[in-house]
Amino acid sequence: MAESAKKIAKDIMKTEVVKVAAETPVKEVARLMLACDISGFPVVDDQEKVLGVVTELDLMRNQIAPNEPSIWSTIWGMDAERMKKYQDARRKYMAKTAGEVMTSPALTVDVSESLERVANIMFNKQIKRLFVTDGDKLAGVISRSAFTKLMLEMEK
């Protein structure tokens, strides 16, 4: 692990990233996920700035109607966190585009971030991929498999 401690995000990121625009229809995102066998894409603007991420879980939420608040919640009021979760689920259910269904903001790291920090973020947040930026622009992606490959490379 001592050798990997010297590496930074730029050293293991993939630079060829499949990405979508906010205007991309949800059904097109689904087709792209299946065609590319990738479970999540960054949503970017015209300048390649990462706006959010759309994942298979987001697409599942697009197919499942959220539970409506109970009459008691309506009368007595919902706490802010439950209300936010309901509104988010409702927004994703009604979404027609990547920009509407995405989770935002997406977690990103700079190209110079240490791999230890990258791994900690991915582990603690339980995410499969982390987008790498150079300034404000998308530069690459690091997936869990990058760490598996790194482990095998270090055996050599």
XYZ file of N, CA and C in Angstrom:
468
model
N 0.830 -1.206 0.000
C 0.000 0.000 0.000
C 0.861 1.251 0.000
N 2.118 1.118 0.423
C 2.998 2.288 0.477
C 3.180 2.892 -0.905
N 3.306 2.034 -1.910
C 3.488 2.539 -3.273
C 2.226 3.228 -3.791
N 1.053 2.670 -3.464
C -0.188 3.289 -3.925
C -0.461 4.600 -3.198
N 0.124 4.768 -2.013
C -0.067 6.013 -1.258
C 0.526 7.203 -2.001
N 1.475 6.939 -2.873
C 2.109 8.005 -3.645
C 1.292 8.388 -4.881
N 0.371 7.537 -5.265
C -0.418 7.776 -6.473
C -1.543 8.768 -6.199
N -1.949 9.407 -7.266
C -3.052 10.371 -7.188
C -4.158 9.946 -8.161
N -5.278 10.601 -8.075
C -6.442 10.259 -8.897
C -6.089 10.177 -10.382
N -5.303 11.103 -10.854
C -4.937 11.151 -12.276
C -4.244 9.865 -12.725
N -3.542 9.205 -11.806
C -2.776 8.000 -12.151
C -3.649 6.796 -12.483
N -4.837 6.713 -11.930
C -5.661 5.518 -12.163
C -7.003 5.806 -12.832
N -7.310 7.071 -13.075
C -8.619 7.390 -13.668
C -8.668 6.970 -15.136
N -9.877 6.657 -15.595
C -10.122 6.436 -17.017
C -10.491 7.786 -17.600
N -9.875 8.122 -18.714
C -10.143 9.427 -19.315
C -11.271 9.385 -20.345
N -11.580 8.203 -20.837
C -12.692 8.064 -21.773
C -13.951 7.824 -20.960
N -14.719 8.882 -20.761
C -15.898 8.816 -19.907
C -17.153 8.988 -20.760
N -18.067 8.037 -20.620
C -19.362 8.182 -21.274
C -20.161 9.161 -20.423
N -20.642 10.206 -21.047
C -21.364 11.258 -20.323
C -22.614 11.630 -21.091
N -23.526 12.279 -20.390
C -24.769 12.715 -21.025
C -25.022 14.178 -20.698
N -25.806 14.807 -21.534
C -26.223 16.193 -21.303
C -27.494 16.190 -20.465
N -27.759 17.283 -19.816
C -28.955 17.406 -18.974
C -30.238 17.190 -19.793
N -30.203 17.526 -21.071
C -31.391 17.422 -21.929
C -31.630 16.013 -22.453
N -30.703 15.083 -22.229
C -30.837 13.720 -22.742
C -32.071 13.053 -22.131
N -32.959 12.518 -22.979
C -34.150 11.847 -22.447
C -33.780 10.641 -21.573
N -34.568 10.393 -20.543
C -34.318 9.293 -19.607
C -34.224 7.963 -20.351
N -35.094 7.744 -21.318
C -35.067 6.467 -22.065
C -33.762 6.316 -22.848
N -33.215 7.410 -23.350
C -31.930 7.349 -24.049
C -30.812 7.014 -23.063
N -30.875 7.561 -21.864
C -29.895 7.242 -20.827
C -29.945 5.742 -20.526
N -31.149 5.192 -20.407
C -31.314 3.759 -20.142
C -30.716 2.923 -21.270
N -30.996 3.308 -22.515
C -30.430 2.577 -23.667
C -28.896 2.629 -23.642
N -28.353 3.791 -23.323
C -26.903 3.969 -23.272
C -26.287 3.126 -22.155
N -26.948 3.073 -21.009
C -26.439 2.246 -19.910
C -26.338 0.787 -20.326
N -27.369 0.297 -20.989
C -27.356 -1.095 -21.428
C -26.324 -1.328 -22.526
N -26.243 -0.417 -23.473
C -25.303 -0.576 -24.589
C -23.845 -0.532 -24.117
N -23.557 0.326 -23.153
C -22.179 0.495 -22.667
C -21.861 -0.382 -21.465
N -22.879 -1.037 -20.904
C -22.731 -1.840 -19.690
C -22.082 -1.032 -18.567
N -22.622 0.182 -18.369
C -22.148 1.101 -17.329
C -23.367 1.479 -16.490
N -23.202 1.500 -15.161
C -24.348 1.725 -14.275
C -24.559 3.181 -13.870
N -23.733 4.095 -14.368
C -23.926 5.495 -14.039
C -23.084 6.409 -14.894
N -23.652 7.554 -15.227
C -22.969 8.539 -16.068
C -22.952 9.904 -15.404
N -21.906 10.681 -15.681
C -21.976 12.079 -15.254
C -22.885 12.850 -16.206
N -23.568 13.820 -15.661
C -24.370 14.742 -16.465
C -23.554 16.027 -16.521
N -23.231 16.469 -17.742
C -22.345 17.621 -17.906
C -23.016 18.713 -18.736
N -22.497 19.945 -18.568
C -22.973 21.054 -19.395
C -22.066 21.202 -20.617
N -22.267 22.260 -21.384
C -21.498 22.479 -22.610
C -20.003 22.683 -22.363
N -19.644 23.121 -21.172
C -18.232 23.348 -20.831
C -17.612 22.146 -20.105
N -18.339 20.992 -20.096
C -17.870 19.770 -19.449
C -17.864 19.850 -17.922
N -18.584 20.799 -17.359
C -18.719 20.883 -15.909
C -19.706 19.811 -15.460
N -19.355 19.081 -14.393
C -20.213 18.017 -13.886
C -21.375 18.632 -13.108
N -22.596 18.385 -13.595
C -23.800 18.909 -12.959
C -24.391 17.922 -11.961
N -24.193 16.649 -12.234
C -24.758 15.602 -11.394
C -24.392 14.246 -11.942
N -25.041 13.230 -11.402
C -24.812 11.859 -11.850
C -26.171 11.183 -11.996
N -26.316 10.389 -13.038
C -27.525 9.592 -13.223
C -27.107 8.130 -13.183
N -27.750 7.371 -12.291
C -27.392 5.975 -12.070
C -28.587 5.068 -12.324
N -28.317 3.769 -12.289
C -29.405 2.806 -12.421
C -30.447 3.014 -11.317
N -29.999 3.360 -10.133
C -30.928 3.604 -9.032
C -31.841 4.794 -9.343
N -31.285 5.841 -9.950
C -32.109 6.981 -10.359
C -33.163 6.544 -11.376
N -32.766 5.668 -12.304
C -33.717 5.193 -13.322
C -34.784 4.297 -12.696
N -34.404 3.526 -11.673
C -35.404 2.730 -10.952
C -36.420 3.655 -10.283
N -35.915 4.727 -9.676
C -36.809 5.674 -9.006
C -37.744 6.362 -9.999
N -37.317 6.427 -11.260
C -38.155 7.007 -12.302
C -39.342 6.105 -12.620
N -39.256 4.840 -12.224
C -40.310 3.869 -12.529
C -41.220 3.574 -11.342
N -40.843 4.038 -10.153
C -41.582 3.695 -8.943
C -42.212 4.947 -8.340
N -43.520 4.950 -8.271
C -44.224 6.104 -7.687
C -43.900 6.186 -6.193
N -43.585 7.377 -5.707
C -43.290 7.508 -4.276
C -44.551 7.335 -3.443
N -44.368 6.874 -2.224
C -45.497 6.765 -1.305
C -45.980 8.165 -0.958
N -47.252 8.367 -1.137
C -47.849 9.658 -0.791
C -47.831 9.815 0.726
N -47.650 11.030 1.208
C -47.688 11.253 2.656
C -49.051 10.861 3.222
N -49.048 10.351 4.426
C -50.309 9.964 5.059
C -51.129 11.216 5.377
N -52.394 10.986 5.636
C -53.270 12.102 5.998
C -52.766 12.776 7.266
N -52.211 11.982 8.189
C -51.706 12.552 9.437
C -50.478 13.417 9.187
N -49.630 12.972 8.287
C -48.458 13.794 7.939
C -48.890 15.108 7.325
N -49.950 15.041 6.529
C -50.457 16.246 5.884
C -51.044 17.212 6.919
N -51.799 16.646 7.862
C -52.429 17.484 8.888
C -51.389 18.044 9.859
N -50.538 17.178 10.373
C -49.579 17.582 11.409
C -48.271 18.088 10.834
N -48.086 17.896 9.563
C -46.854 18.355 8.922
C -45.756 17.311 8.977
N -44.986 17.244 7.929
C -43.856 16.315 7.854
C -42.612 17.044 8.305
N -41.674 16.281 8.884
C -40.411 16.928 9.216
C -39.681 17.243 7.910
N -38.764 18.174 7.967
C -38.094 18.693 6.770
C -37.374 17.601 5.986
N -36.738 16.680 6.676
C -35.980 15.624 5.991
C -36.906 14.690 5.220
N -38.001 14.278 5.843
C -38.962 13.403 5.154
C -39.595 14.117 3.970
N -39.876 15.401 4.124
C -40.468 16.171 3.039
C -39.499 16.271 1.865
N -38.228 16.507 2.155
C -37.212 16.597 1.105
C -37.093 15.266 0.365
N -37.083 14.143 1.102
C -36.997 12.820 0.474
C -38.211 12.558 -0.414
N -39.384 12.934 0.071
C -40.597 12.752 -0.733
C -40.538 13.597 -2.001
N -40.157 14.852 -1.866
C -40.081 15.736 -3.032
C -39.052 15.238 -4.039
N -37.916 14.722 -3.544
C -36.884 14.195 -4.428
C -37.401 12.954 -5.167
N -38.069 12.058 -4.431
C -38.621 10.854 -5.058
C -39.675 11.220 -6.098
N -40.492 12.202 -5.792
C -41.536 12.649 -6.723
C -40.910 13.258 -7.990
N -39.861 14.079 -7.786
C -39.169 14.699 -8.924
C -38.576 13.624 -9.838
N -37.930 12.629 -9.257
C -37.316 11.573 -10.062
C -38.374 10.748 -10.786
N -39.506 10.517 -10.130
C -40.591 9.752 -10.735
C -41.177 10.480 -11.946
N -41.252 11.778 -11.877
C -41.831 12.583 -12.952
C -40.818 12.958 -14.036
N -39.574 12.685 -13.824
C -38.490 13.139 -14.703
C -38.606 12.578 -16.121
N -38.255 13.420 -17.065
C -38.212 13.027 -18.479
C -36.803 13.126 -19.052
N -35.915 13.844 -18.355
C -34.553 14.041 -18.857
C -33.521 13.670 -17.784
N -32.291 13.512 -18.226
C -31.194 13.207 -17.300
C -31.059 14.289 -16.237
N -31.218 15.536 -16.636
C -31.100 16.646 -15.698
C -32.166 16.640 -14.623
N -33.323 16.096 -14.942
C -34.415 16.036 -13.975
C -34.298 14.831 -13.038
N -33.721 13.739 -13.516
C -33.644 12.507 -12.720
C -32.317 12.379 -11.966
N -31.324 13.148 -12.360
C -29.979 13.009 -11.778
C -29.944 13.332 -10.288
N -28.919 12.818 -9.649
C -28.600 13.183 -8.279
C -27.566 14.296 -8.369
N -27.830 15.367 -7.661
C -26.947 16.524 -7.746
C -26.774 17.133 -6.367
N -25.571 17.586 -6.080
C -24.385 17.550 -6.928
C -23.747 16.165 -6.905
N -22.995 15.858 -7.949
C -22.228 14.617 -7.981
C -20.979 14.818 -7.134
N -20.549 13.745 -6.496
C -19.285 13.821 -5.773
C -18.153 13.794 -6.787
N -17.227 14.701 -6.645
C -16.071 14.758 -7.537
C -14.804 14.946 -6.714
N -13.678 14.608 -7.328
C -12.370 14.880 -6.735
C -11.493 15.511 -7.798
N -10.490 16.229 -7.365
C -9.541 16.844 -8.282
C -8.544 15.795 -8.769
N -7.954 16.035 -9.934
C -6.968 15.110 -10.499
C -5.787 14.878 -9.565
N -5.510 15.805 -8.674
C -4.354 15.686 -7.780
C -4.685 15.053 -6.423
N -5.935 14.615 -6.247
C -6.348 14.029 -4.964
C -5.641 12.694 -4.725
N -5.259 12.440 -3.484
C -4.583 11.182 -3.141
C -5.548 10.008 -3.301
N -4.998 8.850 -3.651
C -5.847 7.661 -3.800
C -6.441 7.239 -2.466
N -5.741 7.499 -1.393
C -6.280 7.172 -0.071
C -7.577 7.950 0.168
N -7.565 9.221 -0.157
C -8.774 10.048 0.022
C -9.875 9.598 -0.929
N -9.517 9.292 -2.182
C -10.494 8.814 -3.163
C -11.164 7.543 -2.641
N -10.350 6.596 -2.160
C -10.881 5.333 -1.644
C -11.778 5.570 -0.434
N -11.363 6.454 0.454
C -12.169 6.751 1.643
C -13.522 7.355 1.274
N -13.532 8.255 0.316
C -14.799 8.857 -0.118
C -15.718 7.781 -0.685
N -15.184 6.951 -1.579
C -15.992 5.917 -2.211
C -16.512 4.917 -1.183
N -15.664 4.543 -0.243
C -16.057 3.578 0.783
C -17.096 4.177 1.733
N -16.821 5.345 2.250
C -17.713 5.965 3.238
C -19.054 6.376 2.657
N -19.064 6.802 1.404
C -20.315 7.221 0.757
C -21.005 6.063 0.040
N -20.325 4.901 0.005
C -20.841 3.696 -0.646
C -21.243 3.960 -2.094
N -20.306 4.541 -2.845
C -20.555 4.822 -4.259
C -19.647 3.971 -5.127
N -20.078 3.703 -6.339
C -19.355 2.827 -7.259
C -18.344 3.556 -8.121
N -18.551 4.869 -8.265
C -17.662 5.629 -9.138
C -17.517 7.037 -8.594
N -16.394 7.651 -8.934
C -16.139 9.024 -8.512
C -15.589 9.757 -9.724
N -16.186 10.882 -10.045
C -15.743 11.638 -11.203
C -14.588 12.540 -10.810
N -13.631 12.636 -11.722
C -12.410 13.394 -11.485
C -12.463 14.652 -12.341
N -12.154 15.778 -11.711
C -12.182 17.044 -12.433
C -10.815 17.700 -12.435
N -10.598 18.488 -13.447
C -9.405 19.325 -13.550
C -9.944 20.747 -13.641
N -9.859 21.460 -12.541
C -10.558 22.748 -12.464
C -12.038 22.450 -12.375
N -12.818 23.029 -13.268
C -14.260 22.774 -13.303
C -14.658 21.701 -14.312
N -13.695 21.200 -15.081
C -14.027 20.293 -16.185
C -13.817 18.825 -15.835
N -14.703 17.996 -16.379
C -14.591 16.556 -16.227
C -13.295 16.079 -16.881
N -12.500 15.331 -16.129
C -11.238 14.818 -16.652
C -11.221 13.297 -16.732
N -12.017 12.637 -15.885
C -12.008 11.182 -15.874
C -12.965 10.624 -14.849
N -12.863 9.311 -14.669
C -13.690 8.604 -13.699
C -12.851 7.512 -13.058
N -13.085 7.299 -11.784
C -12.452 6.200 -11.057
C -13.577 5.319 -10.539
N -13.530 4.036 -10.907
C -14.528 3.092 -10.419
C -13.869 2.170 -9.393
N -14.688 1.393 -8.720
C -14.161 0.454 -7.731
C -13.149 -0.496 -8.360
N -13.403 -0.886 -9.597
C -12.502 -1.851 -10.252
C -11.093 -1.297 -10.438
N -10.939 0.022 -10.459
C -9.602 0.618 -10.588
C -8.725 0.230 -9.402
N -9.329 0.107 -8.234
C -8.570 -0.275 -7.044
C -8.211 -1.756 -7.070
N -9.090 -2.575 -7.643
C -8.789 -3.996 -7.798
C -7.617 -4.175 -8.752
N -7.627 -3.447 -9.860
C -6.524 -3.508 -10.823
C -5.231 -3.022 -10.193
N -5.312 -1.984 -9.408
C -4.133 -1.434 -8.737
C -3.525 -2.481 -7.797
N -4.357 -3.196 -7.081
C -3.876 -4.224 -6.165
C -3.092 -5.295 -6.928
N -3.604 -5.719 -8.069
C -2.919 -6.743 -8.858
C -1.635 -6.208 -9.479
N -1.628 -4.968 -9.899
C -0.411 -4.361 -10.457
C 0.682 -4.273 -9.408
N 0.312 -4.079 -8.175
C 1.304 -3.912 -7.115
C 1.961 -5.240 -6.746
N 1.365 -6.357 -7.153
C 1.957 -7.677 -6.913
C 3.169 -7.909 -7.801
N 3.221 -7.221 -8.906
C 4.290 -7.439 -9.893
C 5.610 -6.921 -9.394
